[in-house]
Structures are given as C-alpha cells and as structure tokens.
Short mmCIF file of N, CA and C in Angstrom, two decimals:
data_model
loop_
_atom_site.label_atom_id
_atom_site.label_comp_id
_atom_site.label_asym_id
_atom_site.label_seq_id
_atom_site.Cartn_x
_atom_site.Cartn_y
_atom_site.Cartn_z
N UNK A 1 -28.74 -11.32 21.80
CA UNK A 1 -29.12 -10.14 21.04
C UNK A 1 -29.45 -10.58 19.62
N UNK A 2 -30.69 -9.97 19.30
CA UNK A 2 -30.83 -10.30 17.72
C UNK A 2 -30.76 -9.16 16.72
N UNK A 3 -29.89 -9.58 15.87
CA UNK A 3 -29.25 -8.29 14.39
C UNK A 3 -30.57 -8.55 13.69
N UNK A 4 -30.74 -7.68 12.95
CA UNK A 4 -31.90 -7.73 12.03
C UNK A 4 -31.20 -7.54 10.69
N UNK A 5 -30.94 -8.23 9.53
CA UNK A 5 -30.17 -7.36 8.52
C UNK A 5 -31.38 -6.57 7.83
N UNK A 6 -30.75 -5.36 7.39
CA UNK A 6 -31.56 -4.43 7.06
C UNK A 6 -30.77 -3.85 6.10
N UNK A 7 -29.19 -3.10 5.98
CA UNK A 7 -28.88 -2.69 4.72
C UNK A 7 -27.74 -3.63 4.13
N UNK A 8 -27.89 -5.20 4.25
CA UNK A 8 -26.62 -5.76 4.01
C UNK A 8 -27.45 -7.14 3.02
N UNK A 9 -26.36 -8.02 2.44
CA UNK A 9 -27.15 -9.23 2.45
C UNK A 9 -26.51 -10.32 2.88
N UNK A 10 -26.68 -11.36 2.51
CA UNK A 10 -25.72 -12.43 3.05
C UNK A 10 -24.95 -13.12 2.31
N UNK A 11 -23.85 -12.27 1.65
CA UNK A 11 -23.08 -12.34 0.22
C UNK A 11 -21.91 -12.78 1.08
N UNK A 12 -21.13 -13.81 0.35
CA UNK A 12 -20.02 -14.34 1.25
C UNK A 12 -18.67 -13.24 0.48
N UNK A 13 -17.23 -13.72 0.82
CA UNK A 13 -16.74 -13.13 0.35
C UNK A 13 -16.23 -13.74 -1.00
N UNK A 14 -16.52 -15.09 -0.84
CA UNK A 14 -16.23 -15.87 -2.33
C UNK A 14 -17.62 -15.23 -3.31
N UNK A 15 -18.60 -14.59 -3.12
CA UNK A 15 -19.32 -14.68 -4.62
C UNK A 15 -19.09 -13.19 -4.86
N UNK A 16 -18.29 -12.29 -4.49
CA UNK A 16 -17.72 -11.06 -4.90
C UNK A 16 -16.92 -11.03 -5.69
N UNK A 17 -16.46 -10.24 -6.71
CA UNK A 17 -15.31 -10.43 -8.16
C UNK A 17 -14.27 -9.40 -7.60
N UNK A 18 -13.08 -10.14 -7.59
CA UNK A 18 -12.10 -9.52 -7.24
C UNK A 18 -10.84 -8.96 -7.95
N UNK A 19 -9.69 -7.80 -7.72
CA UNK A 19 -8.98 -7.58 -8.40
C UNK A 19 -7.83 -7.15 -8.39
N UNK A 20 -6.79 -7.31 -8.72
CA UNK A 20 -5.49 -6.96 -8.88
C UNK A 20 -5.05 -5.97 -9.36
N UNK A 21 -4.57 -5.12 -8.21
CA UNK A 21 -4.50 -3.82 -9.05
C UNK A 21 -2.90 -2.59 -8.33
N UNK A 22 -2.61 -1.99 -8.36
CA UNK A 22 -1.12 -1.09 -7.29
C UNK A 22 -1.63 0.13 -6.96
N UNK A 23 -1.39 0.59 -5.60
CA UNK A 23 -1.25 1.59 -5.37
C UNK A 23 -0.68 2.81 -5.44
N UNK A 24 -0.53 3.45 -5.73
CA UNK A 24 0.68 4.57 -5.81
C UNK A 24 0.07 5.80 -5.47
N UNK A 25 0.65 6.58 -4.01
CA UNK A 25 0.28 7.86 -3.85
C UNK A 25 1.23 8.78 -3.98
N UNK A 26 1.57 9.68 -4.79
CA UNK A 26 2.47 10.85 -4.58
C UNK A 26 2.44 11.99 -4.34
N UNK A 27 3.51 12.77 -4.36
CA UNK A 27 3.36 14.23 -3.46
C UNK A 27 3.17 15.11 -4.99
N UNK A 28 2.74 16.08 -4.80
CA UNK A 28 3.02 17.12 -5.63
C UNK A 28 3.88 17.28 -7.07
N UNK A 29 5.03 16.91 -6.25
CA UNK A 29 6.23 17.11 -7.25
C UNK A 29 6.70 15.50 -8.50
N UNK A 30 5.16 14.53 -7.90
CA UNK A 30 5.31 13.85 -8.52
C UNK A 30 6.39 12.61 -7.94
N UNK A 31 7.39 12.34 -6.97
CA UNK A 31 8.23 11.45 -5.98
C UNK A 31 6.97 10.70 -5.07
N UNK A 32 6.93 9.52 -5.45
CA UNK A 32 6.23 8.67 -4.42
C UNK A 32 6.32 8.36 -2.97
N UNK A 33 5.39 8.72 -2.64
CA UNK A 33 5.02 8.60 -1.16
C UNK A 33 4.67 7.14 -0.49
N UNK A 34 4.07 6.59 -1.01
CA UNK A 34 3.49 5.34 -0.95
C UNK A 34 3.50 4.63 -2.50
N UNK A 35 3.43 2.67 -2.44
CA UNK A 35 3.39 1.94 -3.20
C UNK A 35 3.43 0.65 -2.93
N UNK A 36 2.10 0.36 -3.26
CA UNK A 36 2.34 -1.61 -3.22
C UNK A 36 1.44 -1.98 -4.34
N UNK A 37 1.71 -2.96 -4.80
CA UNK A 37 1.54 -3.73 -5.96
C UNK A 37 0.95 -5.11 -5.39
N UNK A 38 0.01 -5.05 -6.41
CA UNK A 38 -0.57 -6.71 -6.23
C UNK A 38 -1.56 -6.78 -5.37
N UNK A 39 -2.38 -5.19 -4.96
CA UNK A 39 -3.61 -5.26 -3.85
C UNK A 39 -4.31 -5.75 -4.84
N UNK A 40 -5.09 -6.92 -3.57
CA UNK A 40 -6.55 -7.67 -4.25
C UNK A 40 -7.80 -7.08 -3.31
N UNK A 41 -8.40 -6.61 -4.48
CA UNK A 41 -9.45 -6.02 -3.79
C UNK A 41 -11.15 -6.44 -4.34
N UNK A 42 -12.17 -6.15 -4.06
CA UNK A 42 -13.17 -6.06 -5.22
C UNK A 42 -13.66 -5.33 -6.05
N UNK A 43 -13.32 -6.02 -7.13
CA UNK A 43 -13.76 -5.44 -8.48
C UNK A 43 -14.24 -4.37 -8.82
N UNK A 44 -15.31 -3.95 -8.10
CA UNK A 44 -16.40 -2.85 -7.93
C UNK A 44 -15.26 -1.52 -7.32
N UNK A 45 -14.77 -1.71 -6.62
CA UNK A 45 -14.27 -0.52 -5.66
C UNK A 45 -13.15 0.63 -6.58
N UNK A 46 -13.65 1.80 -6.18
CA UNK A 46 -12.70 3.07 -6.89
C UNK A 46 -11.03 2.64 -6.33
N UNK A 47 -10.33 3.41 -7.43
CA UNK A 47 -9.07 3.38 -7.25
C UNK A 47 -8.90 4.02 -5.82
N UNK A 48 -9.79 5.39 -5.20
CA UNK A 48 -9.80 5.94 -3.71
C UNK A 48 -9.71 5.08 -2.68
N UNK A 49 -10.71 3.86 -2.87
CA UNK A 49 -11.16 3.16 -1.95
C UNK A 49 -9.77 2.22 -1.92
N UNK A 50 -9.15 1.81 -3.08
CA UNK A 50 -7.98 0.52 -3.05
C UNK A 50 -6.76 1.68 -2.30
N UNK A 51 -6.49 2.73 -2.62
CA UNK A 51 -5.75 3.46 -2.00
C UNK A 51 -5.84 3.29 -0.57
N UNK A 52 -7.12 4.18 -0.13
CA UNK A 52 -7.14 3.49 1.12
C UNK A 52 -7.16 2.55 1.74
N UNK A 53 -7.42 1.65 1.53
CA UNK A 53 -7.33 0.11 2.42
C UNK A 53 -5.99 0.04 2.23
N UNK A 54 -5.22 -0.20 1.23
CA UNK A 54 -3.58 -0.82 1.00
C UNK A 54 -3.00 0.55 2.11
N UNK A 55 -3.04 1.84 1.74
CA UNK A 55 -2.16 2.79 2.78
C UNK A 55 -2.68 2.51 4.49
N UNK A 56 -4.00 2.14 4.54
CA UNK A 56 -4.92 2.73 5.87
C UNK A 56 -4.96 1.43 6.57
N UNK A 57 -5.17 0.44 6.02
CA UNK A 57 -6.01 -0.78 6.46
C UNK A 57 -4.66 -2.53 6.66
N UNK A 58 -4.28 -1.91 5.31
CA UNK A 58 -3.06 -3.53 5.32
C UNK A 58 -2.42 -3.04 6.35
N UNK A 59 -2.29 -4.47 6.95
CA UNK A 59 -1.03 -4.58 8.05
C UNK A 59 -0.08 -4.83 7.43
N UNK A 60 1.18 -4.20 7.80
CA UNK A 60 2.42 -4.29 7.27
C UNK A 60 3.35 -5.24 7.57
N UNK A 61 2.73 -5.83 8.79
CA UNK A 61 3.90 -7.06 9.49
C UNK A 61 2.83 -7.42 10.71
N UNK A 62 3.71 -8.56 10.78
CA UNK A 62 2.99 -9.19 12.08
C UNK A 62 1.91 -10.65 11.66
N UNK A 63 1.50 -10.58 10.37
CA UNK A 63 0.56 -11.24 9.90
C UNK A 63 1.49 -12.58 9.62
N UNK A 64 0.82 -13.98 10.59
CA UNK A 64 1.55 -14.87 10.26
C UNK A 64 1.55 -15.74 8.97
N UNK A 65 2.47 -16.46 8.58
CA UNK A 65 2.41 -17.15 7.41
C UNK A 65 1.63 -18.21 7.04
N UNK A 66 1.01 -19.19 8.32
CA UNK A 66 0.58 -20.02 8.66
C UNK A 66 0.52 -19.89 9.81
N UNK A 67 -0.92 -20.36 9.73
CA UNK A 67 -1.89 -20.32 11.01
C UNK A 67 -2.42 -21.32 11.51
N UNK A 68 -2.70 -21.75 13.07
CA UNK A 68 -3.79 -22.93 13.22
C UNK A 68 -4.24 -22.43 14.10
N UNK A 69 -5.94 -22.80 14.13
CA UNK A 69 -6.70 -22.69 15.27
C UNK A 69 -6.17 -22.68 16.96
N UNK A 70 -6.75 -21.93 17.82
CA UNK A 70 -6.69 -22.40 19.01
C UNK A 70 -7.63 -22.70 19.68
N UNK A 71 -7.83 -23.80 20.06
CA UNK A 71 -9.45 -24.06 21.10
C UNK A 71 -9.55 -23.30 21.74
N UNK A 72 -11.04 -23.45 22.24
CA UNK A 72 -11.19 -22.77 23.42
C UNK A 72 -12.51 -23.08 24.48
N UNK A 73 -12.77 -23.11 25.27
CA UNK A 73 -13.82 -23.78 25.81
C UNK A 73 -14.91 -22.78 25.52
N UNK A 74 -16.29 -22.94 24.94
CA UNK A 74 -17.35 -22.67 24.58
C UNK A 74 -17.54 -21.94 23.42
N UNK A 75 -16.53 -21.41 22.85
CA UNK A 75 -16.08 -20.54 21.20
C UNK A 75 -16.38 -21.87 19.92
N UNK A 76 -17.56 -21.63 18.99
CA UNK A 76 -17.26 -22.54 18.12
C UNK A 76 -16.31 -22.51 17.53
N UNK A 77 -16.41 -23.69 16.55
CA UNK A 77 -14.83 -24.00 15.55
C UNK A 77 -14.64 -22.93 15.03
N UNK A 78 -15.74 -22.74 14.12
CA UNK A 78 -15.30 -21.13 13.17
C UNK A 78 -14.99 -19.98 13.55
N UNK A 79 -14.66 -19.98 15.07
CA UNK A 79 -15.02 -18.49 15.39
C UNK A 79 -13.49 -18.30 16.40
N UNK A 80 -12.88 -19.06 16.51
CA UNK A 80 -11.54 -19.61 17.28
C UNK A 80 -10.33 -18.91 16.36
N UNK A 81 -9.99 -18.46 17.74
CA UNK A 81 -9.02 -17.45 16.90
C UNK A 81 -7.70 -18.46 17.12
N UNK A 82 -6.32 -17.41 15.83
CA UNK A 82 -5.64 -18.30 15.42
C UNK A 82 -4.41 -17.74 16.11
N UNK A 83 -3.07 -18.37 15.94
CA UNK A 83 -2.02 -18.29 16.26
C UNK A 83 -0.72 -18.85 15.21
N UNK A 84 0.18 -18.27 15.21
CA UNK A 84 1.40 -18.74 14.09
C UNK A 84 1.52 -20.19 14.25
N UNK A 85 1.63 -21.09 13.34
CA UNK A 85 1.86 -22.73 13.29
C UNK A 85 3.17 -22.53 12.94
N UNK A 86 3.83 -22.87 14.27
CA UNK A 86 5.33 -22.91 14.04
C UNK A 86 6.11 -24.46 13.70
N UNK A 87 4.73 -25.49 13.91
CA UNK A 87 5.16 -26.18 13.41
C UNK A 87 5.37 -26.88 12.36
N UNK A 88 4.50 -26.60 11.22
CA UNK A 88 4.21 -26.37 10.11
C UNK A 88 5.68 -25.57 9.44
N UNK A 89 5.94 -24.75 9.63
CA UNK A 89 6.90 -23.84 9.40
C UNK A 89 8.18 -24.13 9.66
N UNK A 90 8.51 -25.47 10.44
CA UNK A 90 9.95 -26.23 10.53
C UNK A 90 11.01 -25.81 10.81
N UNK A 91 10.64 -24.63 12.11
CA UNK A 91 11.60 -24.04 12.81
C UNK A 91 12.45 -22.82 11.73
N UNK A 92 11.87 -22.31 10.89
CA UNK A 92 12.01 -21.10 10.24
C UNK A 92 11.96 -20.01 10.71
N UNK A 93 12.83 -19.05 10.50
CA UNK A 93 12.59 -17.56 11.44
C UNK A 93 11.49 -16.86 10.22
N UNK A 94 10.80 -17.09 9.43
CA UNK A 94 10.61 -16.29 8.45
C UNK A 94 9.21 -17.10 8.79
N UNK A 95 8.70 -16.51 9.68
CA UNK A 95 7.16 -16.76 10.44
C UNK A 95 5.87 -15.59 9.83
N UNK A 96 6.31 -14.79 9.92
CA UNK A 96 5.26 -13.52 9.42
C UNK A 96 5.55 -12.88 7.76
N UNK A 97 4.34 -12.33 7.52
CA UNK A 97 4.20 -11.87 6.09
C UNK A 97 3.36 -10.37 6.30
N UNK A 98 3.01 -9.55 5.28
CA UNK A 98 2.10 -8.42 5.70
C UNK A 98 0.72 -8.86 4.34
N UNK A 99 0.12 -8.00 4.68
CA UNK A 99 -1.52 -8.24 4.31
C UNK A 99 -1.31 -6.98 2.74
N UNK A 100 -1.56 -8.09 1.31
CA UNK A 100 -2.12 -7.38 0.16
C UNK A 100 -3.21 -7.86 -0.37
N UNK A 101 -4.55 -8.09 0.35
CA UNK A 101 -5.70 -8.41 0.26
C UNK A 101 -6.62 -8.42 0.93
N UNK A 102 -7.37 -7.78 0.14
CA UNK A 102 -8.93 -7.02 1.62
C UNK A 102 -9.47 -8.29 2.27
N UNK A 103 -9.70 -9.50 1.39
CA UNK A 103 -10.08 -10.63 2.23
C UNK A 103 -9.85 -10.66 3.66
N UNK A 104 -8.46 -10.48 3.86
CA UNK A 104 -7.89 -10.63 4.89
C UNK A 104 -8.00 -9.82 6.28
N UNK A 105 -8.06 -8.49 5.73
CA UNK A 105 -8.51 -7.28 6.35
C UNK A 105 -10.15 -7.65 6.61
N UNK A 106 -11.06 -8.07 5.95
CA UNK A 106 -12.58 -8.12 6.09
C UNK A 106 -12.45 -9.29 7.35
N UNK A 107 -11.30 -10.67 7.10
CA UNK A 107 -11.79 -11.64 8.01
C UNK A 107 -10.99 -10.88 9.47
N UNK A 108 -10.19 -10.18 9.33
CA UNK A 108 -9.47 -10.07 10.65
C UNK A 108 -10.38 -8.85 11.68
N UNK A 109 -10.96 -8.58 10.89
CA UNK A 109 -11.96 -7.07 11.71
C UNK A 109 -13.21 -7.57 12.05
N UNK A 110 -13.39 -8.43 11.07
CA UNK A 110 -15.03 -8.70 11.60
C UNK A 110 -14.53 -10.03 12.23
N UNK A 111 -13.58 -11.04 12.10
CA UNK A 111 -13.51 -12.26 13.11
C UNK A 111 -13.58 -11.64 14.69
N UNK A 112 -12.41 -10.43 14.58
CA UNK A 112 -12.35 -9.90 15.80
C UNK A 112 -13.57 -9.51 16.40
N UNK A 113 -14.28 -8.59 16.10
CA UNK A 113 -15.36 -8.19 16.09
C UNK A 113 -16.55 -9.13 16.92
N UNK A 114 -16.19 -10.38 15.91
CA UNK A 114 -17.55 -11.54 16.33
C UNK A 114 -17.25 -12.19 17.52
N UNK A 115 -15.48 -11.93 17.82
CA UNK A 115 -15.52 -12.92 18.86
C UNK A 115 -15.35 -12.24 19.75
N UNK A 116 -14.99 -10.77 19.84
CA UNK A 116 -15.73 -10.07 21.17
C UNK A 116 -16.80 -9.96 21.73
N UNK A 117 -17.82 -10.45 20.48
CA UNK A 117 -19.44 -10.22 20.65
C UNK A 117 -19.53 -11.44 21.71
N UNK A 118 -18.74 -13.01 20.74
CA UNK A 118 -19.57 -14.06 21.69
C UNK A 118 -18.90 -14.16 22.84
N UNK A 119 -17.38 -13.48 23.35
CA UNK A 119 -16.65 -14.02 24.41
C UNK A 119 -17.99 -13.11 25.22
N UNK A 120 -18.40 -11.56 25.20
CA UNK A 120 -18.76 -11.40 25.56
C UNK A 120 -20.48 -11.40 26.31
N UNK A 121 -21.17 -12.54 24.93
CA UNK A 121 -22.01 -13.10 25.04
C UNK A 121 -23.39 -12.13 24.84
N UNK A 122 -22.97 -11.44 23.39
CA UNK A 122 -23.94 -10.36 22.73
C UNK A 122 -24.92 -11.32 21.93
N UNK A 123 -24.36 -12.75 21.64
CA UNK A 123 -25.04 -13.38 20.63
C UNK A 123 -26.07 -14.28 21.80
N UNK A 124 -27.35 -14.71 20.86
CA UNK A 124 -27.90 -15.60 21.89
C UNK A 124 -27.77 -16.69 21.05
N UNK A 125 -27.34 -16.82 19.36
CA UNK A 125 -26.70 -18.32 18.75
C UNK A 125 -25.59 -17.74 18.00
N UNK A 126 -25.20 -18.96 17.32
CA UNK A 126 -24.37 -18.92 16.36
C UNK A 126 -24.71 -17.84 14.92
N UNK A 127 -26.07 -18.51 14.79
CA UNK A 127 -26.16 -17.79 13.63
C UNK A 127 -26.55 -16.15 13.51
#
C-alpha cells in the first residue's frame, strides 16, 4: 500500500522544541483531582492539550525501565518490538516505570501501529 503524505511532513521527533511543564486538574472547590509534574511535551502545545495527554494518554505503569529488542523473522531492526531487559537490570524487582513524556506515547502508538501494518503486510517497503 502506498501513503501519500498530504497534511504531515517528515519532521522527526528530535527537530521539535520541547517542554517541561505540570499538570494540575481540579474540581470546583479548588482540591485536586489530578497532578503530575515534569510532563515533557512540545513546546507549541496548549496547557489543554498537556492536560490531556498526561491525564488521557501517559501510562501509569507497566512501562519498562529498560528495554531490548526482540527479533523476529521478516520485521526490520527498527520496527521490532521490545521487551523488559531483565538482564541489564541485575535481577531487580523494580523493572517498570510510568510514562511523563509524549515522546514516548508518540513512539508507542505509532510503533504499534506500524507494526500491525507490516506484520500484517499493508506496507509494500520499508519506507
């Protein structure tokens, strides 16, 4: 299948300006509902938009600390999804972390994404 880009460009996520900034949603009476500190997001984006991703989008757990590739027969390198490196990690129970950066959220949706495309063989290349 061939994509045509049409409303996008081919901006990586390194030449975007990024930023450090907290969430905080509260109720009415002013008592916080939500809060995390230290979302990295880009630069450009409304305080709405950082709200949502940190409440809507970060995973809260599960996200490992270290990661390594897993092969796979016909999946290129880049596109090989990962698994916790437990060995790296030296028999530590303190394996997982949660997600305060859209980076992370952008690679985990669209990695997923791409490699449903090629397991399922939507792409006719790589590129």
């Amino acid at each position: 299948m061939r994509i045509n880009r049409i409303f996008t460009s081919s901006t990586t996520l390194n030449q975007i300006e990024y930023d450090k900034r907290s969430s905080v949603i509260r109720n009415p009476d002013g008592s916080v509902v939500f809060e995390m500190n230290n979302v990295i997001v880009p630069k450009h984006w409304s305080q709405v938009a950082t709200d949502i991703i940190a409440q809507k989008y970060f995973r809260k757990a599960g996200i490992p600390k270290v990661i390594k590739k897993v092969k796979e027969e016909g999946v290129p390198e880049w596109l090989q999804r990962s698994e916790v490196d437990t060995d790296t990690l030296n028999g530590t129970n303190d394996l997982y972390t949660s997600e305060n950066d859209s980076r992370q959220v952008f690679n985990r949706l669209a990695g997923c994404w791409t490699y449903w495309g090629w397991k399922y063989k939507y792409f006719d290349t790589e590129a």
